[in-house]
Amino acid sequence: MFGEHMDSDLLGARLRDAREAKRLSLRALATAVGVSPSLLSQVETGKTRPSVSTLYALVTELEIS
């Protein structure tokens, strides 16, 4: 359980860093991938994990692996 939380935190931080590096607002990225800004915020803070399809959309939009 602890490991899962750490993974979510690291994933969220990586997504946030990539979003900020591209100078995208939370709202702009959320709109581009078809999710709510609230969900994206929860993913970035490690409170929830994205679905596989949402994660794929995010990494594709942010051009990261």
Short mmCIF file of N, CA, C and O in Angstrom, two decimals:
data_model
loop_
_atom_site.label_atom_id
_atom_site.label_comp_id
_atom_site.label_asym_id
_atom_site.label_seq_id
_atom_site.Cartn_x
_atom_site.Cartn_y
_atom_site.Cartn_z
N MET A 1 0.83 -1.20 0.00
CA MET A 1 0.00 0.00 0.00
C MET A 1 0.87 1.26 0.00
O MET A 1 0.63 2.17 -0.76
N PHE A 2 1.88 1.28 0.85
CA PHE A 2 2.77 2.43 0.90
C PHE A 2 3.45 2.65 -0.45
O PHE A 2 3.54 3.76 -0.94
N GLY A 3 3.88 1.57 -1.08
CA GLY A 3 4.55 1.66 -2.37
C GLY A 3 3.64 2.23 -3.44
O GLY A 3 4.07 3.00 -4.28
N GLU A 4 2.37 1.85 -3.41
CA GLU A 4 1.42 2.38 -4.39
C GLU A 4 1.27 3.89 -4.25
O GLU A 4 1.21 4.60 -5.23
N HIS A 5 1.20 4.36 -3.00
CA HIS A 5 1.06 5.80 -2.78
C HIS A 5 2.29 6.54 -3.29
O HIS A 5 2.18 7.59 -3.92
N MET A 6 3.46 5.99 -3.04
CA MET A 6 4.69 6.63 -3.51
C MET A 6 4.72 6.67 -5.03
O MET A 6 5.10 7.66 -5.62
N ASP A 7 4.29 5.58 -5.69
CA ASP A 7 4.26 5.56 -7.15
C ASP A 7 3.33 6.64 -7.69
O ASP A 7 3.64 7.31 -8.66
N SER A 8 2.18 6.80 -7.06
CA SER A 8 1.22 7.82 -7.49
C SER A 8 1.80 9.22 -7.32
O SER A 8 1.62 10.09 -8.17
N ASP A 9 2.52 9.43 -6.21
CA ASP A 9 3.16 10.73 -5.98
C ASP A 9 4.20 11.03 -7.05
O ASP A 9 4.27 12.14 -7.57
N LEU A 10 5.02 10.02 -7.38
CA LEU A 10 6.06 10.22 -8.38
C LEU A 10 5.47 10.45 -9.77
O LEU A 10 5.93 11.31 -10.51
N LEU A 11 4.44 9.69 -10.09
CA LEU A 11 3.76 9.87 -11.37
C LEU A 11 3.18 11.27 -11.45
O LEU A 11 3.36 11.98 -12.45
N GLY A 12 2.47 11.68 -10.42
CA GLY A 12 1.87 13.01 -10.40
C GLY A 12 2.89 14.12 -10.54
O GLY A 12 2.69 15.07 -11.30
N ALA A 13 4.00 13.98 -9.83
CA ALA A 13 5.05 14.99 -9.89
C ALA A 13 5.66 15.06 -11.30
O ALA A 13 5.93 16.14 -11.81
N ARG A 14 5.83 13.91 -11.92
CA ARG A 14 6.39 13.89 -13.27
C ARG A 14 5.45 14.54 -14.26
O ARG A 14 5.88 15.30 -15.13
N LEU A 15 4.17 14.24 -14.13
CA LEU A 15 3.18 14.85 -15.01
C LEU A 15 3.12 16.36 -14.81
O LEU A 15 3.09 17.14 -15.78
N ARG A 16 3.13 16.80 -13.54
CA ARG A 16 3.08 18.24 -13.25
C ARG A 16 4.32 18.94 -13.81
O ARG A 16 4.22 20.00 -14.43
N ASP A 17 5.50 18.33 -13.61
CA ASP A 17 6.74 18.93 -14.12
C ASP A 17 6.69 19.07 -15.64
O ASP A 17 7.09 20.10 -16.19
N ALA A 18 6.19 18.04 -16.31
CA ALA A 18 6.11 18.07 -17.78
C ALA A 18 5.11 19.13 -18.23
O ALA A 18 5.36 19.86 -19.20
N ARG A 19 3.98 19.23 -17.53
CA ARG A 19 2.97 20.24 -17.87
C ARG A 19 3.54 21.64 -17.70
O ARG A 19 3.38 22.50 -18.57
N GLU A 20 4.22 21.86 -16.58
CA GLU A 20 4.79 23.19 -16.33
C GLU A 20 5.91 23.52 -17.31
O GLU A 20 6.05 24.67 -17.72
N ALA A 21 6.69 22.51 -17.70
CA ALA A 21 7.76 22.74 -18.67
C ALA A 21 7.19 23.18 -20.03
O ALA A 21 7.82 23.95 -20.75
N LYS A 22 6.00 22.70 -20.35
CA LYS A 22 5.34 23.10 -21.59
C LYS A 22 4.50 24.36 -21.41
O LYS A 22 3.83 24.80 -22.35
N ARG A 23 4.53 24.91 -20.20
CA ARG A 23 3.79 26.13 -19.87
C ARG A 23 2.29 26.00 -20.13
O ARG A 23 1.64 26.92 -20.62
N LEU A 24 1.76 24.81 -19.77
CA LEU A 24 0.33 24.57 -19.89
C LEU A 24 -0.31 24.74 -18.53
O LEU A 24 0.22 24.28 -17.53
N SER A 25 -1.47 25.37 -18.53
CA SER A 25 -2.23 25.44 -17.27
C SER A 25 -2.89 24.09 -17.03
O SER A 25 -3.05 23.28 -17.95
N LEU A 26 -3.26 23.87 -15.79
CA LEU A 26 -3.98 22.66 -15.43
C LEU A 26 -5.24 22.55 -16.28
O LEU A 26 -5.54 21.49 -16.85
N ARG A 27 -5.96 23.64 -16.40
CA ARG A 27 -7.21 23.66 -17.17
C ARG A 27 -6.96 23.36 -18.65
O ARG A 27 -7.72 22.61 -19.28
N ALA A 28 -5.91 23.93 -19.22
CA ALA A 28 -5.63 23.71 -20.65
C ALA A 28 -5.29 22.25 -20.93
O ALA A 28 -5.78 21.67 -21.91
N LEU A 29 -4.48 21.64 -20.08
CA LEU A 29 -4.13 20.24 -20.29
C LEU A 29 -5.35 19.35 -20.08
O LEU A 29 -5.59 18.43 -20.86
N ALA A 30 -6.12 19.63 -19.05
CA ALA A 30 -7.31 18.84 -18.78
C ALA A 30 -8.27 18.89 -19.98
O ALA A 30 -8.81 17.86 -20.41
N THR A 31 -8.47 20.07 -20.52
CA THR A 31 -9.34 20.23 -21.68
C THR A 31 -8.80 19.46 -22.88
O THR A 31 -9.55 18.79 -23.59
N ALA A 32 -7.50 19.54 -23.10
CA ALA A 32 -6.87 18.87 -24.25
C ALA A 32 -7.04 17.35 -24.20
O ALA A 32 -7.16 16.72 -25.25
N VAL A 33 -7.05 16.79 -23.01
CA VAL A 33 -7.16 15.32 -22.90
C VAL A 33 -8.56 14.85 -22.52
O VAL A 33 -8.80 13.65 -22.43
N GLY A 34 -9.47 15.79 -22.30
CA GLY A 34 -10.85 15.42 -22.05
C GLY A 34 -11.17 14.97 -20.63
O GLY A 34 -12.03 14.11 -20.43
N VAL A 35 -10.47 15.54 -19.66
CA VAL A 35 -10.77 15.25 -18.25
C VAL A 35 -11.02 16.57 -17.53
O VAL A 35 -10.74 17.64 -18.05
N SER A 36 -11.54 16.47 -16.32
CA SER A 36 -11.78 17.70 -15.56
C SER A 36 -10.48 18.19 -14.93
O SER A 36 -9.59 17.39 -14.62
N PRO A 37 -10.37 19.50 -14.75
CA PRO A 37 -9.19 20.03 -14.04
C PRO A 37 -9.06 19.43 -12.64
O PRO A 37 -7.96 19.19 -12.16
N SER A 38 -10.19 19.15 -12.01
CA SER A 38 -10.17 18.55 -10.67
C SER A 38 -9.51 17.17 -10.70
O SER A 38 -8.69 16.85 -9.83
N LEU A 39 -9.87 16.35 -11.68
CA LEU A 39 -9.26 15.02 -11.78
C LEU A 39 -7.76 15.15 -12.02
O LEU A 39 -6.96 14.48 -11.37
N LEU A 40 -7.38 16.03 -12.94
CA LEU A 40 -5.96 16.21 -13.23
C LEU A 40 -5.21 16.68 -11.99
O LEU A 40 -4.11 16.20 -11.70
N SER A 41 -5.79 17.56 -11.23
CA SER A 41 -5.18 18.03 -9.99
C SER A 41 -4.97 16.87 -9.01
O SER A 41 -3.92 16.74 -8.39
N GLN A 42 -5.98 16.01 -8.90
CA GLN A 42 -5.88 14.85 -8.01
C GLN A 42 -4.80 13.89 -8.47
O GLN A 42 -4.09 13.30 -7.65
N VAL A 43 -4.64 13.73 -9.77
CA VAL A 43 -3.58 12.87 -10.30
C VAL A 43 -2.22 13.49 -9.97
O VAL A 43 -1.30 12.80 -9.50
N GLU A 44 -2.08 14.79 -10.21
CA GLU A 44 -0.79 15.46 -9.97
C GLU A 44 -0.39 15.46 -8.51
O GLU A 44 0.80 15.45 -8.19
N THR A 45 -1.36 15.46 -7.61
CA THR A 45 -1.04 15.45 -6.18
C THR A 45 -0.97 14.04 -5.61
O THR A 45 -0.73 13.87 -4.42
N GLY A 46 -1.16 13.04 -6.45
CA GLY A 46 -1.06 11.65 -6.00
C GLY A 46 -2.27 11.13 -5.25
O GLY A 46 -2.22 10.07 -4.65
N LYS A 47 -3.38 11.87 -5.31
CA LYS A 47 -4.58 11.45 -4.58
C LYS A 47 -5.35 10.37 -5.32
O LYS A 47 -6.12 9.63 -4.73
N THR A 48 -5.16 10.29 -6.64
CA THR A 48 -5.82 9.26 -7.43
C THR A 48 -4.91 8.88 -8.59
O THR A 48 -4.01 9.64 -8.96
N ARG A 49 -5.16 7.71 -9.13
CA ARG A 49 -4.42 7.25 -10.30
C ARG A 49 -5.30 7.41 -11.53
O ARG A 49 -6.49 7.11 -11.47
N PRO A 50 -4.72 7.80 -12.65
CA PRO A 50 -5.52 7.93 -13.87
C PRO A 50 -5.79 6.55 -14.47
O PRO A 50 -5.03 5.60 -14.23
N SER A 51 -6.84 6.46 -15.25
CA SER A 51 -7.08 5.23 -16.01
C SER A 51 -5.96 5.11 -17.05
O SER A 51 -5.25 6.08 -17.33
N VAL A 52 -5.83 3.93 -17.62
CA VAL A 52 -4.80 3.71 -18.64
C VAL A 52 -5.03 4.66 -19.82
O VAL A 52 -4.08 5.26 -20.33
N SER A 53 -6.28 4.81 -20.23
CA SER A 53 -6.56 5.68 -21.38
C SER A 53 -6.25 7.14 -21.07
O SER A 53 -5.73 7.87 -21.91
N THR A 54 -6.55 7.58 -19.85
CA THR A 54 -6.23 8.96 -19.46
C THR A 54 -4.73 9.16 -19.36
O THR A 54 -4.19 10.17 -19.83
N LEU A 55 -4.04 8.20 -18.79
CA LEU A 55 -2.58 8.29 -18.69
C LEU A 55 -1.96 8.36 -20.09
O LEU A 55 -1.07 9.19 -20.34
N TYR A 56 -2.45 7.54 -21.00
CA TYR A 56 -1.94 7.55 -22.37
C TYR A 56 -2.18 8.93 -23.01
O TYR A 56 -1.29 9.48 -23.66
N ALA A 57 -3.37 9.48 -22.82
CA ALA A 57 -3.68 10.80 -23.38
C ALA A 57 -2.75 11.86 -22.81
O ALA A 57 -2.28 12.75 -23.52
N LEU A 58 -2.50 11.78 -21.51
CA LEU A 58 -1.64 12.77 -20.85
C LEU A 58 -0.20 12.70 -21.38
O LEU A 58 0.39 13.72 -21.73
N VAL A 59 0.37 11.50 -21.41
CA VAL A 59 1.77 11.39 -21.85
C VAL A 59 1.91 11.73 -23.33
O VAL A 59 2.93 12.27 -23.75
N THR A 60 0.86 11.43 -24.11
CA THR A 60 0.90 11.78 -25.53
C THR A 60 0.87 13.31 -25.69
O THR A 60 1.66 13.88 -26.44
N GLU A 61 -0.03 13.95 -24.98
CA GLU A 61 -0.15 15.41 -25.05
C GLU A 61 1.12 16.11 -24.55
O GLU A 61 1.56 17.12 -25.09
N LEU A 62 1.73 15.54 -23.51
CA LEU A 62 2.93 16.15 -22.92
C LEU A 62 4.22 15.70 -23.61
O LEU A 62 5.30 16.21 -23.29
N GLU A 63 4.08 14.75 -24.52
CA GLU A 63 5.23 14.21 -25.27
C GLU A 63 6.31 13.64 -24.34
O GLU A 63 7.48 13.94 -24.47
N ILE A 64 5.85 12.82 -23.37
CA ILE A 64 6.77 12.12 -22.48
C ILE A 64 6.45 10.63 -22.54
O ILE A 64 5.40 10.22 -23.04
N SER A 65 7.38 9.82 -22.05
CA SER A 65 7.13 8.37 -22.04
C SER A 65 6.70 7.91 -20.67
O SER A 65 6.81 8.63 -19.70
#
